[in-house]
Coordinates of C-alpha atoms and ligand atoms in Angstrom, one line a residue:
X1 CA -9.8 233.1 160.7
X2 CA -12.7 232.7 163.5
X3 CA -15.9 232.6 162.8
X4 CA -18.2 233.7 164.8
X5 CA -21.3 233.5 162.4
X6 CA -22.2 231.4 159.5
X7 CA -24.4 234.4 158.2
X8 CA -21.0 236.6 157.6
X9 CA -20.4 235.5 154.2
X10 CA -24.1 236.5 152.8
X11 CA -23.5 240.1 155.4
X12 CA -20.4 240.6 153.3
X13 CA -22.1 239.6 149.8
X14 CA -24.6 242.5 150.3
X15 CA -21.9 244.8 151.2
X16 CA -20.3 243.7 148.4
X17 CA -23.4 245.1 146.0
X18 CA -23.3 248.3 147.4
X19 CA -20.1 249.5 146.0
X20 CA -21.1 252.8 143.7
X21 CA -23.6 253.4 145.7
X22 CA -24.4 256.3 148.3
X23 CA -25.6 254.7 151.6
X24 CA -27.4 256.1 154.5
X25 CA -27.0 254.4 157.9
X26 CA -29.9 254.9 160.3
X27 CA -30.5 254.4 163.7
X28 CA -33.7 255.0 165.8
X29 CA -35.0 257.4 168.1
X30 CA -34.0 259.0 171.3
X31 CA -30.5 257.2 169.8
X32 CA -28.6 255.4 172.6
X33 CA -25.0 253.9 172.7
X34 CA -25.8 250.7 170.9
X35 CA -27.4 252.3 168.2
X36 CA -25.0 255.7 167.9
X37 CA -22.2 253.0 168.1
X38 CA -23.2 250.8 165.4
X39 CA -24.2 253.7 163.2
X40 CA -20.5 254.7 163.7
X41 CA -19.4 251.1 163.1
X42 CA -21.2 250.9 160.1
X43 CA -20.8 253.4 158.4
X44 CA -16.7 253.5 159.0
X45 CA -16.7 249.6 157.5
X46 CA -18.4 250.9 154.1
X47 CA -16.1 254.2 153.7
X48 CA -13.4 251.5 153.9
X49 CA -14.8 249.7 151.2
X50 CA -15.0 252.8 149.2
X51 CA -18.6 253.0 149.7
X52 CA -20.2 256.8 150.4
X53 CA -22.0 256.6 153.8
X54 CA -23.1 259.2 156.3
X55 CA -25.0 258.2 159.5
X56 CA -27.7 260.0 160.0
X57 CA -30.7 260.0 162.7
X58 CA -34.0 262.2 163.4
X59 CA -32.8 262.8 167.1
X60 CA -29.7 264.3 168.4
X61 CA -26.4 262.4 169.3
X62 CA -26.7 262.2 173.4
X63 CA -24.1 264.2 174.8
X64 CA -22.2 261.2 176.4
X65 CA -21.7 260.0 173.4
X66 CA -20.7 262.5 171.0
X67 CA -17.0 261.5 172.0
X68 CA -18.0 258.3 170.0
X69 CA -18.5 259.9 166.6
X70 CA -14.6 260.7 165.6
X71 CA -14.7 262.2 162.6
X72 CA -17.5 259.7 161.1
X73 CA -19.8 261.3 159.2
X74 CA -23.3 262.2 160.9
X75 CA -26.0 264.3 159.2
X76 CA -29.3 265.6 160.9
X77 CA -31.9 264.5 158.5
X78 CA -31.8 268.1 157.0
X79 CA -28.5 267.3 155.7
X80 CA -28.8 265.0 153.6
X81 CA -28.5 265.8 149.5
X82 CA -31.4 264.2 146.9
X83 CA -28.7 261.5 145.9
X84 CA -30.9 258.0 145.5
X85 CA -30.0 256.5 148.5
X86 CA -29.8 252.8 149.3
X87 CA -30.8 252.6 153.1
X88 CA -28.9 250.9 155.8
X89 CA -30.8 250.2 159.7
X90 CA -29.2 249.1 162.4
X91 CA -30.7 248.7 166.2
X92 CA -34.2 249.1 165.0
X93 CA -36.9 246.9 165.4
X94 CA -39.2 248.4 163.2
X95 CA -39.1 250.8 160.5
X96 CA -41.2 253.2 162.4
X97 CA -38.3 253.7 164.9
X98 CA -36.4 255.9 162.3
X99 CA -38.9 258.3 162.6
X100 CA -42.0 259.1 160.9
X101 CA -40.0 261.8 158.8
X102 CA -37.2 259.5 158.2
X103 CA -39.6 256.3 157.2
X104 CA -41.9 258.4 154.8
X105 CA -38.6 260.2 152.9
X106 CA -36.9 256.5 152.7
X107 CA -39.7 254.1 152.4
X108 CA -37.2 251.2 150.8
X109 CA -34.6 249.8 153.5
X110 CA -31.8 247.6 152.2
X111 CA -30.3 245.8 154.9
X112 CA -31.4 245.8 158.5
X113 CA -29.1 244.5 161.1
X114 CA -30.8 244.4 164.6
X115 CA -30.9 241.8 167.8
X116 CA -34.7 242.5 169.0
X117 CA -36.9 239.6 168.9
X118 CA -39.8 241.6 168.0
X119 CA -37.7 243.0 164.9
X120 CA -40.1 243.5 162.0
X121 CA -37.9 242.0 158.9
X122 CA -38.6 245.2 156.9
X123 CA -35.8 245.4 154.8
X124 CA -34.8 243.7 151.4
X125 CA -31.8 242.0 153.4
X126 CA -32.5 241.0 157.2
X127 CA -29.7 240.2 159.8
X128 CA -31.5 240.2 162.9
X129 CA -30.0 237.6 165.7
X130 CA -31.8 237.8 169.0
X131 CA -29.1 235.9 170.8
X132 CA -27.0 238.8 170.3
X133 CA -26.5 241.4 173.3
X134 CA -26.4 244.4 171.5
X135 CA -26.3 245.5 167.5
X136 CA -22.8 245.7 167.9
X137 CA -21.6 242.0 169.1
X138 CA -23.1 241.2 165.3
X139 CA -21.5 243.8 163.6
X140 CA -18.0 243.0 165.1
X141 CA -18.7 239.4 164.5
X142 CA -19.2 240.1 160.8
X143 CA -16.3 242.3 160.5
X144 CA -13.8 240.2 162.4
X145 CA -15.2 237.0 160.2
X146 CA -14.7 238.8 156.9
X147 CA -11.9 241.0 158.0
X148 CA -13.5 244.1 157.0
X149 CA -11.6 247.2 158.5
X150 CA -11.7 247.9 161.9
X151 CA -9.7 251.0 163.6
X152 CA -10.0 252.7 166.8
X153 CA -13.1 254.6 166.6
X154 CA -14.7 251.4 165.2
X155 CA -13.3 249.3 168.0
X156 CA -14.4 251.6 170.7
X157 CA -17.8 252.3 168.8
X158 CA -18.6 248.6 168.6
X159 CA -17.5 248.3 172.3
X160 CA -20.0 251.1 173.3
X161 CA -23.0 248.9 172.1
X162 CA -22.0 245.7 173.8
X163 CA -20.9 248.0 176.8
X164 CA -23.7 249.6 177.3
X165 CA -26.8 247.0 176.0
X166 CA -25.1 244.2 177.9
X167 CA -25.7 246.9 181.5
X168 CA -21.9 246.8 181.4
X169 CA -21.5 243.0 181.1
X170 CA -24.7 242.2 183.6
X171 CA -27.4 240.9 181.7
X172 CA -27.8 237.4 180.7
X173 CA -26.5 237.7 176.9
X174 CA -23.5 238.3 178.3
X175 CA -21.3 235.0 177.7
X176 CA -17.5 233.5 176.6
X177 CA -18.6 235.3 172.8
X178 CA -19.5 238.3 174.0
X179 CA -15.7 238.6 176.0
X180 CA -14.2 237.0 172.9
X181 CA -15.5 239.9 170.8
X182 CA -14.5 242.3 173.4
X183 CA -10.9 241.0 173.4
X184 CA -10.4 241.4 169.9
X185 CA -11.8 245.2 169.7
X186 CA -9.3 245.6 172.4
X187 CA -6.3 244.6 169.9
X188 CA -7.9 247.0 167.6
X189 CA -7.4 250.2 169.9
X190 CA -10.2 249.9 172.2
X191 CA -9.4 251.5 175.3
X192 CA -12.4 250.3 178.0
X193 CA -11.4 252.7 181.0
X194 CA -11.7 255.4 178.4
X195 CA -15.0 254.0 177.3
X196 CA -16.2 253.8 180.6
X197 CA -15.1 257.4 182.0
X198 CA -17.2 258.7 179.0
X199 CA -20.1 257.4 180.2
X200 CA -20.2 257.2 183.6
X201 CA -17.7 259.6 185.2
X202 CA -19.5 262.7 183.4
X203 CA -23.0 263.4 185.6
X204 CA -23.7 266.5 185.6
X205 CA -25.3 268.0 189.1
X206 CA -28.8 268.0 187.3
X207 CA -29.1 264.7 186.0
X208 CA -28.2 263.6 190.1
X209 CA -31.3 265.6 190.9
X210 CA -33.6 264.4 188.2
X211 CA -32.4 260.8 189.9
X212 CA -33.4 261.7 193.2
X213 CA -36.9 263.0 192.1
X214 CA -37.3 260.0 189.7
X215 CA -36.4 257.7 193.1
X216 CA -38.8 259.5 195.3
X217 CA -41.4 258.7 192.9
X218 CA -40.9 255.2 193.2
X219 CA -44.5 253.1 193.7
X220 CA -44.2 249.0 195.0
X221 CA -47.2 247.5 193.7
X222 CA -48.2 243.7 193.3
X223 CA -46.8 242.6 196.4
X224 CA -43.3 244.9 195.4
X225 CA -42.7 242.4 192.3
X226 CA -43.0 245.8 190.3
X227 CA -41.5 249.1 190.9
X228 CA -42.9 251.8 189.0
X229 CA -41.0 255.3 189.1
X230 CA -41.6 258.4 186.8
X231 CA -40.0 261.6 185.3
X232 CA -42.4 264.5 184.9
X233 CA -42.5 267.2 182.2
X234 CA -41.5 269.6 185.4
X235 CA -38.4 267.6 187.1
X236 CA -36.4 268.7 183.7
X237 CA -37.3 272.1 184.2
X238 CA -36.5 272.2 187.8
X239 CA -33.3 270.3 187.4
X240 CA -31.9 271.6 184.1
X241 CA -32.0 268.2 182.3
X242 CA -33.6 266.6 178.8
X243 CA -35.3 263.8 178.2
X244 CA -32.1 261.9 177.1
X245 CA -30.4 262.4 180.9
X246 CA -33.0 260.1 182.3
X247 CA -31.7 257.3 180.0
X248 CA -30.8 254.0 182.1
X249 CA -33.0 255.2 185.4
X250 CA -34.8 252.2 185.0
X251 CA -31.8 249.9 186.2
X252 CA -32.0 251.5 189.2
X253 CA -36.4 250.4 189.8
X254 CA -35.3 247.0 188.9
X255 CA -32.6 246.9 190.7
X256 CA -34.4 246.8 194.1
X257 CA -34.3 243.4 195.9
X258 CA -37.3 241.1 195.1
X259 CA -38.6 243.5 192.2
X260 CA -39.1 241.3 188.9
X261 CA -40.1 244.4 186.5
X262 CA -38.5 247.8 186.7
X263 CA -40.6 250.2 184.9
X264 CA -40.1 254.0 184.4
X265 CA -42.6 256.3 182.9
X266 CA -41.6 259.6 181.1
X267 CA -44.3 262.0 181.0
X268 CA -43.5 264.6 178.7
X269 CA -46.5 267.4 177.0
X270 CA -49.4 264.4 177.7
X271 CA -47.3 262.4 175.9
X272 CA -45.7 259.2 177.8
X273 CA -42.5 257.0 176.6
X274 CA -42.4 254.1 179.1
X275 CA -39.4 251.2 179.8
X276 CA -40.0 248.4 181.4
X277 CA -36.7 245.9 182.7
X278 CA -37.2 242.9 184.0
X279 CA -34.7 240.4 186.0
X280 CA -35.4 237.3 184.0
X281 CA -36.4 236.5 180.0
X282 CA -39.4 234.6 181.5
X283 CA -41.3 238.0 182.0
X284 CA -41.3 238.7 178.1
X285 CA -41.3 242.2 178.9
X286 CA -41.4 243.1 175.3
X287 CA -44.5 241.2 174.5
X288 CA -46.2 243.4 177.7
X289 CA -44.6 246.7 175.6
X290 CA -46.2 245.0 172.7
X291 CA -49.7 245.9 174.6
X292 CA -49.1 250.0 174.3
X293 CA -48.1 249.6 170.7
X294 CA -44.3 249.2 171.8
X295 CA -41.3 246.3 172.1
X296 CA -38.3 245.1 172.4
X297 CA -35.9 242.4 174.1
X298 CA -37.2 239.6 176.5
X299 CA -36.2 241.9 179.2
X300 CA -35.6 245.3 178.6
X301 CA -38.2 246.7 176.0
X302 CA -40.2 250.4 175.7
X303 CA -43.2 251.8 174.7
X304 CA -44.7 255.5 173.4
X305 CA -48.4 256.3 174.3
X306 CA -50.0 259.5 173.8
X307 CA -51.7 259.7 176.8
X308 CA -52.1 262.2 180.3
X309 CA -49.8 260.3 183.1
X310 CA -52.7 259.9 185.8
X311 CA -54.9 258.8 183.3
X312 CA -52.9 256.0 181.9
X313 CA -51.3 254.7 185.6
X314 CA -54.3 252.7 186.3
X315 CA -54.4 250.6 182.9
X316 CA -50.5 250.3 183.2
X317 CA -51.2 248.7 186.3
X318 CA -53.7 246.5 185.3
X319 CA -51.7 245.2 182.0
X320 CA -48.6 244.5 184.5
X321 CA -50.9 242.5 186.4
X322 CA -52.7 240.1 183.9
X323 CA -49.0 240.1 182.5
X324 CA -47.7 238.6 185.3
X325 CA -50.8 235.9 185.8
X326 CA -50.5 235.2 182.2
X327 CA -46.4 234.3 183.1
X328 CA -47.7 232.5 186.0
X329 CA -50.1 230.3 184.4
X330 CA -48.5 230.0 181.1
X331 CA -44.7 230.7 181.0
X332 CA -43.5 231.8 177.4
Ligands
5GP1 P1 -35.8 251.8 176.3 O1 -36.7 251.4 177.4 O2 -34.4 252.0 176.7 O3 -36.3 253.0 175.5 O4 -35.9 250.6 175.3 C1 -35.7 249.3 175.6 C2 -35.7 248.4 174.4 O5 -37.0 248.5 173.8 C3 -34.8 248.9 173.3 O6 -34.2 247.8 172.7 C4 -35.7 249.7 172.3 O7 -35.2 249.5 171.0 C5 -37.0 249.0 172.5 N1 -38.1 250.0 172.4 C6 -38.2 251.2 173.1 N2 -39.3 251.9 172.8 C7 -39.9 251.2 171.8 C8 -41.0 251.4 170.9 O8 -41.8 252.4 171.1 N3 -41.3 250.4 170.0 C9 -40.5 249.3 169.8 N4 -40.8 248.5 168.9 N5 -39.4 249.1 170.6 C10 -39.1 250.0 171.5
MN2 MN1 -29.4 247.5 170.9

């Protein structure tokens, strides 16, 4: 038997104590394939243990990744019956990124399984592992180390989330575990090519246009170390595309050559959701989130601030900048 962690027996205790119970499994907002995929993963492992669980989230599945779901169940947050509820996270840093609906109806969490540094420790039960790439690496860790059941959908769910939170093996938490992992949801029935056509041989014509608006809004500042682009309200109109299409842009602002922070702004009804990406951990990128009230990982970490878009450029500016002197002086 591997093991891959030495917290798997203690993960599989707590499952243990949840038998006869009826379990919720949330994820957080604007859901993307790490959290839909552990939500899937999740909640498939406890139905195998005989343990009633629906997966259920306060925003919509993404189209993309709808394909995902099998026959898992998911609930919209209208859904769900008055049962008494033990409560499941997984992907969130915070309990706040259920929802505020989601957080006030379920103020108790059980067990919170995440990989964000700046991850709260709200729950009874805590598994959070920042050296993880994505929610998923620790989930099939703990499943493989206490062989809890793992079939196709759960393979190729699990594979999503280390797919898609690693930038399709890219960033640095990508190492020999991570491919390790990988091979053994391949035994299981993961099929990567089909993985990958779901999610990246599907554009639609709009989402190509609301990328070519979001590059032509692209702004070099501090000597082009930072590349700042933005979506407005109006390019989803014009193009025929949600919020949700504009998901990953931000690879492409970092991706320029020389640029240390990617950041993309989302200006939606004077309210703005912001991303910021950077190249290399030293940037801390969640603790500059941290400063509009957001977080995240070392280098890929968000923010919400309810705020007009020309209003708040200028003091987004000015944060990046002491951010970067502080890194200059002071390193993390
Ligand atoms: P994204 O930029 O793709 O929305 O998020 C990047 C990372 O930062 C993700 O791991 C996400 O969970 C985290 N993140 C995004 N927005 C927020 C936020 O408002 N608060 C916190 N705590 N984390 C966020
Ligand atoms: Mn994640």
């Amino acid at each position: 038997m591997t093991n891959f962690l030495p917290e798997s027996a203690s993960f599989a205790k707590f499952i243990g104590t949840l038998k006869g119970s009826s379990v919720l499994v949330l994820g957080h907002r604007r859901p993307d394939g790490d959290c839909i995929g552990s939500q899937v993963a999740m909640t498939r492992m406890l139905r195998t243990q005989g343990i009633k669980a629906v997966a259920v989230n306060q925003d919509p599945v993404p189209r993309t990744l709808r394909k995902f779901l099998g026959d898992t169940p998911f609930s919209e947050p209208e859904g769900i019956g008055t049962d008494n509820y033990k409560i499941v996270t997984v992907d969130c840093a915070d309990h706040a990124r259920v929802g505020e609906e989601l957080k006030i109806r379920f103020p108790e969490v059980f067990l919170n399984v995440d990989h964000h540094v700046s991850n709260t420790q709200f729950a009874e039960h805590n598994f959070v592992l920042p050296d993880a790439s994505a929610t998923g690496e620790i989930l099939a860790k703990f499943f493989f180390d206490s062989e809890l059941g793992i079939d196709q959908i759960t393979a190729e769910a699990l594979y999503l989330g280390i797919c898609t939170d690693t930038g399709q093996f890219c960033y640095s938490g990508t190492n020999a575990a991570v491919f390790e992992v990988c091979r053994r949801l391949c035994l299981a029935g993961c099929n990567p090519s089909m993985v990958a056509h779901e999610l990246y041989e599907r554009e639609k014509p709009g989402r190509v246009q609301l990328l070519q608006k979001f590059l032509a809004s692209f702004k070099m500042e501090f000597n082009d170390r930072v590349c700042i682009g933005h979506v407005r309200e109006s390019f989803y109109r014009e193009t025929g595309t949600k919020p949700e299409d504009a998901e990953n842009f931000v690879d492409y602002a970092r991706s320029l050559e020389g640029v240390e922070i990617g950041v993309l702004v989302e200006d939606r009804c004077g309210k703005i959701k912001g991303s910021f990406r950077a190249k290399d951990k030293k940037y801390r990128v969640d603790l500059l989130a941290k400063k509009f009230e957001g977080g995240g990982h070392a280098c890929a970490a968000g923010f919400n601030v309810t705020i007009p878009l020309e209003e708040f450029y200028p003091d987004l500016v000015e944060e990046i900048g002491k951010h970067l002197e502080v890194v200059q002086k002071e390193g993390f």
